[in-house]
Coordinates of C-alpha atoms in Angstrom, one line a residue:
Chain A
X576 CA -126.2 149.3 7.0
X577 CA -122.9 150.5 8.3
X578 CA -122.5 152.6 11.9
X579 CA -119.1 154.0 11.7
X580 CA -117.7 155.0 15.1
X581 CA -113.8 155.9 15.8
X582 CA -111.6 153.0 14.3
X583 CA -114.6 150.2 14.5
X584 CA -117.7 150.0 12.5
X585 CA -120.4 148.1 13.3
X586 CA -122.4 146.1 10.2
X587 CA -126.1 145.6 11.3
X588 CA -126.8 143.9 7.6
X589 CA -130.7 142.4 7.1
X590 CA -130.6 139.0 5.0
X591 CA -134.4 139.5 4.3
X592 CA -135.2 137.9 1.3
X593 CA -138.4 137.7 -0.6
X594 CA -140.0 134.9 -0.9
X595 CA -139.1 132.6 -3.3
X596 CA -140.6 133.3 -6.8
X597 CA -140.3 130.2 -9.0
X598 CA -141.9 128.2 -5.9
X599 CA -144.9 130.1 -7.0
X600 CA -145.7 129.4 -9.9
X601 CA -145.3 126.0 -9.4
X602 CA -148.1 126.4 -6.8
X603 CA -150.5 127.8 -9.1
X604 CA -149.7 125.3 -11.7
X605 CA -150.7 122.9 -9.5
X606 CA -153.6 124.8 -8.9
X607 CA -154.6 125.0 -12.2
X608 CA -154.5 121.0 -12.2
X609 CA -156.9 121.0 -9.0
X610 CA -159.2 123.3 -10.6
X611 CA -159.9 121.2 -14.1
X612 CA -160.0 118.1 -12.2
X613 CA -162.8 119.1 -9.6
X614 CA -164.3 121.5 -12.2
X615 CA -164.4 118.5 -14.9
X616 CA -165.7 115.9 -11.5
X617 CA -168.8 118.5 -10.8
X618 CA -169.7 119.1 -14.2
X619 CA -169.5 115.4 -15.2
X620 CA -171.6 114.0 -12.2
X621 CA -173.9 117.2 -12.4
X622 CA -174.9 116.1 -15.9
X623 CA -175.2 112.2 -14.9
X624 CA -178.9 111.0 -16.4
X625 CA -179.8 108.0 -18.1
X626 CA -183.0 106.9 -19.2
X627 CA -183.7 103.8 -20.4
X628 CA -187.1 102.2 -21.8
X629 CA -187.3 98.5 -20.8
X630 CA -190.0 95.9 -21.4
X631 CA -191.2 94.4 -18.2
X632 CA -194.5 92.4 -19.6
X633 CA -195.9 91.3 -22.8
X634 CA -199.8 91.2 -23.3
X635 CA -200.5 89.3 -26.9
X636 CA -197.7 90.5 -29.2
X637 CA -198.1 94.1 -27.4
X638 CA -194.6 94.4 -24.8
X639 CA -195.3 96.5 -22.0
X640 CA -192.3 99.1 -21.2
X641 CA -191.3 101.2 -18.5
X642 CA -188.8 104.3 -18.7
X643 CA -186.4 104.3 -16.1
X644 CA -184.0 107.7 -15.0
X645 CA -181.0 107.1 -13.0
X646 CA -179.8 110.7 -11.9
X647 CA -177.2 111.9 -9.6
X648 CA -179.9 113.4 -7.7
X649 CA -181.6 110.3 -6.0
X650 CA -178.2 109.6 -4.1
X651 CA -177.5 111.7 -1.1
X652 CA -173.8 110.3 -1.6
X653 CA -173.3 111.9 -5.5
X654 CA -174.8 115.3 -4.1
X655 CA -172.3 115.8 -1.7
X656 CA -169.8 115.1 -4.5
X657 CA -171.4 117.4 -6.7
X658 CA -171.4 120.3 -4.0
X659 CA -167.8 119.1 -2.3
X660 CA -166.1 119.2 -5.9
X661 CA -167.9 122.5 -6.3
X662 CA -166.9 124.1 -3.6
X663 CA -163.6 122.8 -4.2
X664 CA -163.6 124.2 -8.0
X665 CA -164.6 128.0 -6.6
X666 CA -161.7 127.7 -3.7
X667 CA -159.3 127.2 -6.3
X668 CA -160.4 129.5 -8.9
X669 CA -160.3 132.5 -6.2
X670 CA -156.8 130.9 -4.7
X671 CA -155.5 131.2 -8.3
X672 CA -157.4 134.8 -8.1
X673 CA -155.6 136.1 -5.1
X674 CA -151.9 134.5 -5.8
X675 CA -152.1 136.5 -9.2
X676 CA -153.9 139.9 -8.5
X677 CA -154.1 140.6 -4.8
X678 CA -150.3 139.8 -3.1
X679 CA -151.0 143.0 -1.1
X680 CA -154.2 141.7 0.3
X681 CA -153.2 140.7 3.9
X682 CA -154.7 140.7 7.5
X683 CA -151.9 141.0 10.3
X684 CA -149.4 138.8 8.3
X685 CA -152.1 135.9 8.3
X686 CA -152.5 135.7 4.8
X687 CA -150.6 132.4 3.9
X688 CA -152.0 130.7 7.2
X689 CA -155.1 131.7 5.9
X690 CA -154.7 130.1 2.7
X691 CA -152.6 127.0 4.5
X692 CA -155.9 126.4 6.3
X693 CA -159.0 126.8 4.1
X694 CA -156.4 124.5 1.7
X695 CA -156.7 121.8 4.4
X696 CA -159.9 122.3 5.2
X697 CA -160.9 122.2 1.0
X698 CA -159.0 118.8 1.0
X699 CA -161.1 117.4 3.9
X700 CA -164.3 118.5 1.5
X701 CA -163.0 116.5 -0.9
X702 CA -161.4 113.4 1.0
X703 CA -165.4 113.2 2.1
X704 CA -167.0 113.7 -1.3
X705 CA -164.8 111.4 -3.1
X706 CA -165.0 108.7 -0.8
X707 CA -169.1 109.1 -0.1
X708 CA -169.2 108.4 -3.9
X709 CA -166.9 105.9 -4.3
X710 CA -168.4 103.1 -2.0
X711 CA -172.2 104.0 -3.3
X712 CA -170.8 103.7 -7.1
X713 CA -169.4 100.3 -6.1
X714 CA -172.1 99.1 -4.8
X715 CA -173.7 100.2 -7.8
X716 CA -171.3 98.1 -9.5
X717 CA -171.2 94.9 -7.4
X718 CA -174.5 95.1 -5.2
X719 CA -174.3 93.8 -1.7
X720 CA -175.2 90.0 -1.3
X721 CA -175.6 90.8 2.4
X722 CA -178.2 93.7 2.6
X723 CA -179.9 92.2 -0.6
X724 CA -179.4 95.3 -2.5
X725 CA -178.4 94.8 -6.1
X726 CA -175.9 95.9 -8.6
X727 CA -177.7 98.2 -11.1
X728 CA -174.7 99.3 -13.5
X729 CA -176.0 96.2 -15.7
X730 CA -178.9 98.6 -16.4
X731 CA -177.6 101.7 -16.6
X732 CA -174.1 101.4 -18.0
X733 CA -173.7 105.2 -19.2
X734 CA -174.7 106.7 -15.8
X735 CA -172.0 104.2 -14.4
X736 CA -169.3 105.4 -16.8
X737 CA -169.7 108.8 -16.6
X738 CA -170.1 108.6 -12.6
X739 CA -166.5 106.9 -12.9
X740 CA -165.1 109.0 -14.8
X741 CA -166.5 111.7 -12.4
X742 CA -165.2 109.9 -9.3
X743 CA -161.1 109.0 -10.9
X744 CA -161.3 113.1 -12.0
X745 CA -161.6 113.8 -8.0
X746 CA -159.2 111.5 -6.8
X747 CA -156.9 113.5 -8.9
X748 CA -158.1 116.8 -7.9
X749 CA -157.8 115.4 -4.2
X750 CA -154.2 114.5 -5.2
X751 CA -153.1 117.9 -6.3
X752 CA -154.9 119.6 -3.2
X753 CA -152.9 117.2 -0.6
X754 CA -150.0 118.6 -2.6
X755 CA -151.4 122.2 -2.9
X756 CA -151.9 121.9 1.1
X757 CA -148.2 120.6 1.7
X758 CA -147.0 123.3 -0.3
X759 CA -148.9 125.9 1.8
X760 CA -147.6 124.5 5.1
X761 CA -144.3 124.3 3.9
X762 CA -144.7 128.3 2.8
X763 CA -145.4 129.3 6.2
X764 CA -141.6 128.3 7.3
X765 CA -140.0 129.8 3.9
X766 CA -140.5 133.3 4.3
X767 CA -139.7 133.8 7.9
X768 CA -136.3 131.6 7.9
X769 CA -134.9 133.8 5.2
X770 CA -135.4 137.0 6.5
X771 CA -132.9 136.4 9.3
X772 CA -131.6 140.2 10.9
X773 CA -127.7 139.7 12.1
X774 CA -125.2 142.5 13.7
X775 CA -121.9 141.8 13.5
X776 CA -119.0 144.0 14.9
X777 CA -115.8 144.8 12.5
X778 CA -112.4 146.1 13.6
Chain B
X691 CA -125.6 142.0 24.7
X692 CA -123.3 145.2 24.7
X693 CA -120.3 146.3 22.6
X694 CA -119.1 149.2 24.4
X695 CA -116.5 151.4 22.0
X696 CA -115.6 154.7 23.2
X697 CA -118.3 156.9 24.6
X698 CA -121.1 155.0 22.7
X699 CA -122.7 151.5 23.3
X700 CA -124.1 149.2 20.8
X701 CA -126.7 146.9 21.9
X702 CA -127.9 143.8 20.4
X703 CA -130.4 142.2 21.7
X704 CA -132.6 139.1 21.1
X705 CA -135.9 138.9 21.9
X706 CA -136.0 135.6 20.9
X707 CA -139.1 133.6 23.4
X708 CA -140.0 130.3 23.6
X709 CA -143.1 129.2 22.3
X710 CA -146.1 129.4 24.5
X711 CA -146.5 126.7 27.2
X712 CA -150.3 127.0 27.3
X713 CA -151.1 127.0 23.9
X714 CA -149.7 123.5 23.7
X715 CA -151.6 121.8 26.6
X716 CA -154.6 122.6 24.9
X717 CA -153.3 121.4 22.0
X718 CA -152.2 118.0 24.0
X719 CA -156.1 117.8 25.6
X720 CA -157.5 118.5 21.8
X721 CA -155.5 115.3 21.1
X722 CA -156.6 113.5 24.0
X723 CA -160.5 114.1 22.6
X724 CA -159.8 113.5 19.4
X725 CA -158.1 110.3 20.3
X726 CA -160.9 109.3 22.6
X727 CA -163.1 109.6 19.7
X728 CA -161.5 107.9 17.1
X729 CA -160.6 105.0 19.3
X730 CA -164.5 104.6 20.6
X731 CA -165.2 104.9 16.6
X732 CA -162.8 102.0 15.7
X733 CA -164.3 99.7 18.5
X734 CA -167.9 100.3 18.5
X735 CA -167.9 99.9 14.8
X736 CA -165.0 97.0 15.0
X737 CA -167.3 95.0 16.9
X738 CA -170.3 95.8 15.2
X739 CA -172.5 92.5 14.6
X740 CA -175.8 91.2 14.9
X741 CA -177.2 88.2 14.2
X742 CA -181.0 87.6 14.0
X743 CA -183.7 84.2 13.4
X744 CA -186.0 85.1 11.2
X745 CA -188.9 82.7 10.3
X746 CA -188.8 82.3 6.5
X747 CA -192.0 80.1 6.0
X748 CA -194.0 77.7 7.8
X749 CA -194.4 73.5 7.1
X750 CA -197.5 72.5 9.1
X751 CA -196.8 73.4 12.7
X752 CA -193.3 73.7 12.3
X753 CA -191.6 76.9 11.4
X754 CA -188.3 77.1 8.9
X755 CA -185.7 79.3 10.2
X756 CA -182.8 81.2 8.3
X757 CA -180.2 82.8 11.0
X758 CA -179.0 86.1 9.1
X759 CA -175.7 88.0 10.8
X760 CA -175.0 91.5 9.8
X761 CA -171.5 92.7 10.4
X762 CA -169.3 95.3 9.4
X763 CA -167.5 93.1 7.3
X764 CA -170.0 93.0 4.8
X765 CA -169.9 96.5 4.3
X766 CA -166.4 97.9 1.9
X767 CA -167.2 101.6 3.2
X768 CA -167.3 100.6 7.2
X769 CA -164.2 98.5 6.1
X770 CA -162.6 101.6 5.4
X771 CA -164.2 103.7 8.5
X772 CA -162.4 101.5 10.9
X773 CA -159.2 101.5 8.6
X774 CA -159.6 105.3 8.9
X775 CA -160.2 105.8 12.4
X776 CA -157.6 103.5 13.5
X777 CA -154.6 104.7 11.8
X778 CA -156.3 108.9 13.3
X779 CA -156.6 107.0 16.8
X780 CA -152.8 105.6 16.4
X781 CA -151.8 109.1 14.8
X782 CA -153.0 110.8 18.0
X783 CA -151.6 108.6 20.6
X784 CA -147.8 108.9 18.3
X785 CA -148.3 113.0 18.4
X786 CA -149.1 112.7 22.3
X787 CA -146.4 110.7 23.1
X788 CA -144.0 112.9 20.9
X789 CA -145.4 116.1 22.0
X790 CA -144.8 115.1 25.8
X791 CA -141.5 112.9 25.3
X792 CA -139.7 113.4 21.8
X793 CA -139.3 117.6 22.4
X794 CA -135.6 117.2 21.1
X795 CA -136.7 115.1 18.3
X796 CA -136.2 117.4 15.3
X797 CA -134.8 117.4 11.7
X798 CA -133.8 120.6 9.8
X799 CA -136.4 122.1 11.8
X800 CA -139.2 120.8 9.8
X801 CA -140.7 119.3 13.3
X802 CA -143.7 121.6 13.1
X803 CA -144.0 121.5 10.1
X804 CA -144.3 117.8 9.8
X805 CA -146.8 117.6 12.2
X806 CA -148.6 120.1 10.4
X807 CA -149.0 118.3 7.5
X808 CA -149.2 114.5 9.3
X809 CA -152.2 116.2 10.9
X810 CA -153.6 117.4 7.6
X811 CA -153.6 113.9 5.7
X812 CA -155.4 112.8 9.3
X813 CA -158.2 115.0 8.9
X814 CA -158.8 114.0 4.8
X815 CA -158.6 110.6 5.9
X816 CA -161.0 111.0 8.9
X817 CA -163.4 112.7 6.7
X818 CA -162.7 110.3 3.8
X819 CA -164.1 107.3 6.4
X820 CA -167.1 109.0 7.8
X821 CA -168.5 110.8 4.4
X822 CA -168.2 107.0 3.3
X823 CA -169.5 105.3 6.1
X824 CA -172.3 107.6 6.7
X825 CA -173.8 107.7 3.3
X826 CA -173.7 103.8 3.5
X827 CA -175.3 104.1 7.3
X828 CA -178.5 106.6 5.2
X829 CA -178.9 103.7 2.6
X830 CA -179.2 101.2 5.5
X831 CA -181.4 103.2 7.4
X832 CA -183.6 104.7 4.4
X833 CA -182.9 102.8 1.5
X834 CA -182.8 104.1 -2.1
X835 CA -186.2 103.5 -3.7
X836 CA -184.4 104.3 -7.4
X837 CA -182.0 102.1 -7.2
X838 CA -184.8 99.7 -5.6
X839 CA -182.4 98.9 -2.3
X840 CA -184.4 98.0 0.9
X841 CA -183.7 99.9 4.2
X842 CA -182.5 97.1 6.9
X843 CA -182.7 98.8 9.7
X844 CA -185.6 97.5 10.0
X845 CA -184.6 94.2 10.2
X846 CA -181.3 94.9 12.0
X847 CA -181.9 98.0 14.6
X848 CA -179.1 96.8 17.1
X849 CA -176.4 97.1 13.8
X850 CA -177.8 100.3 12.7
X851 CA -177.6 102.0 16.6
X852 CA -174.2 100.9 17.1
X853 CA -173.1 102.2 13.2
X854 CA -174.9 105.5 14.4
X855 CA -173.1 105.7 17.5
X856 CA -169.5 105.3 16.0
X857 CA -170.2 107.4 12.9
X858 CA -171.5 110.2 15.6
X859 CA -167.7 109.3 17.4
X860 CA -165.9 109.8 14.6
X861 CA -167.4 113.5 13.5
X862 CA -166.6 114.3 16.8
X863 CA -162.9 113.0 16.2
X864 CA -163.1 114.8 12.4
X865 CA -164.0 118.3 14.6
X866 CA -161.2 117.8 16.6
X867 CA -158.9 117.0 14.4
X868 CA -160.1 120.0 12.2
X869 CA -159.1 122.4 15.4
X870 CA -155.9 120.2 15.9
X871 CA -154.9 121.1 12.1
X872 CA -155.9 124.6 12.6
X873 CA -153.3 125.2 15.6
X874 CA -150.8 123.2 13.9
X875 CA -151.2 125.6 10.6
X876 CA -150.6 128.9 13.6
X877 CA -148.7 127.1 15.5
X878 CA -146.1 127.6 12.4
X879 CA -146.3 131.5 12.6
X880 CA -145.9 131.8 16.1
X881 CA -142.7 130.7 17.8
X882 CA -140.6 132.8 14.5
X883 CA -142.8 135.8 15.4
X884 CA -141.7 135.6 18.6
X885 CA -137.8 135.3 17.2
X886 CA -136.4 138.5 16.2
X887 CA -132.7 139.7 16.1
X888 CA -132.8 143.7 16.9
X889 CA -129.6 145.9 16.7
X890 CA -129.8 149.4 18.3
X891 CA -127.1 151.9 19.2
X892 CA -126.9 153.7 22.4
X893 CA -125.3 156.8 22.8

């Protein structure tokens, strides 16, 4: 914008650029990451059961068995995983949601601190699921000499290996959210340093 | 400022503020709880041992002894708790000290910004400890009757009050540093807000 007055002319010129576009879609690639790897954590420790017949006592010729179920369900510490990674799975599914359909969605220019914080807030969910499970599963693999309790992934080495694989799936869906939040913070300072408004006086 | 040019008058003005005082002393006394939290968390559970004579079996008159000591030590997850809430409780004191001394200290602007995500990796890691430590603390205090592990609290209640007592710490220290992260995030929007370059011309 030009104000033209006598010999001078004043240039009042906004540098306001939109935000950065390819930054974007590198943000909901990694998105896309964090939701397979939570969605693929919940769904594998959600269908965690093993049941095993073992014979405990033989009468005559005639063994005596017991069937034995390990499930996710009889440790507090895998259903907080199951629910954190969850959670975590719907968060990025409607993230992914909003960043593609609803950029006019906004409440007083809070939108991206919104996101910025329920993003930190989704990777504190999962710190705390990830690790809960992680020190019950190996205990389940080593037992504790201490408090007598004893390893049980001899017994039930399926439930073991899928809870594993469960448990390295969120560690990488924590990994791409404590990106996923960096990235947020780091949007909250793009936007408003480019959009800079300078006057400037010309003879 | 003015540009005066014949009979009219350009003015361009700044209305740039400085960020609120009084948001950040409450910010500073947040850090001061949180800090206070963390730190009792560290100790209590740092110095967390107990060590108890039980009476194993009897040979004529004369009872057999076994001494049995349960410390954190024993324990990977409380390991990690006291890992956790030391390097939130150093974090803390760092930000304090940087937030009352360091004001200059600044690179490309990013200062807020760093802090903002510092305090974000705080919080996972806060939450990472005491979801681990607290599911351990249920097993201790319960047991697991699937997995056939005893309770021992039983056995050691001294252990199992002080755990308690710095597990209950350090969710206070994981609420704080939730809020902590939270104004860090808005902290972001608002000094830029506050910043803007206006042109206007004055007849």
């Amino acid at each position: 914008m030009a104000l033209e007055n006598g010999n001078q002319k004043v240039e009042v010129g906004s540098s306001c650029s939109k935000p950065i576009r390819n930054y974007n879609w590198v943000l909901i690639v990694f998105r896309v990451f964090a939701f397979m790897a939570t969605a693929a954590a919940t769904i594998v420790m959600g269908l965690n059961k093993e049941t095993k017949t073992i014979v405990v006592a033989t009468v005559g010729s005639t063994p005596l068995t017991a069937t034995l179920t390990a499930k996710f369900q009889d440790t507090p510490a895998f259903v907080f995983f199951v629910i954190a990674n969850g959670i975590a799975t719907i968060h990025n599914l409607v993230m992914i949601a909003a960043d593609i359909c609803g950029k006019r969605l906004d409440y007083k220019g809070l939108r991206l601190a919104i996101i910025a914080i329920l993003d930190m807030m989704t990777v504190a969910l999962v710190a705390g699921g990830v690790n809960a499970a992680v020190y019950m599963a190996e205990l389940g693999k080593n037992g504790n000499s201490h408090a007598r309790w004893n390893k049980i992934c001899d017994k039930f080495g399926k439930f073991c290996d899928h809870g594993g694989g469960a448990i390295i799936a969120s560690f990488g869906g924590l990994l791409f959210m404590l990106i996923i939040s960096v990235m947020s913070i780091l949007k909250l300072l793009k936007p408003k340093s480019n959009c800079a408004v300078s006057a400037s006086l010309v003879p």
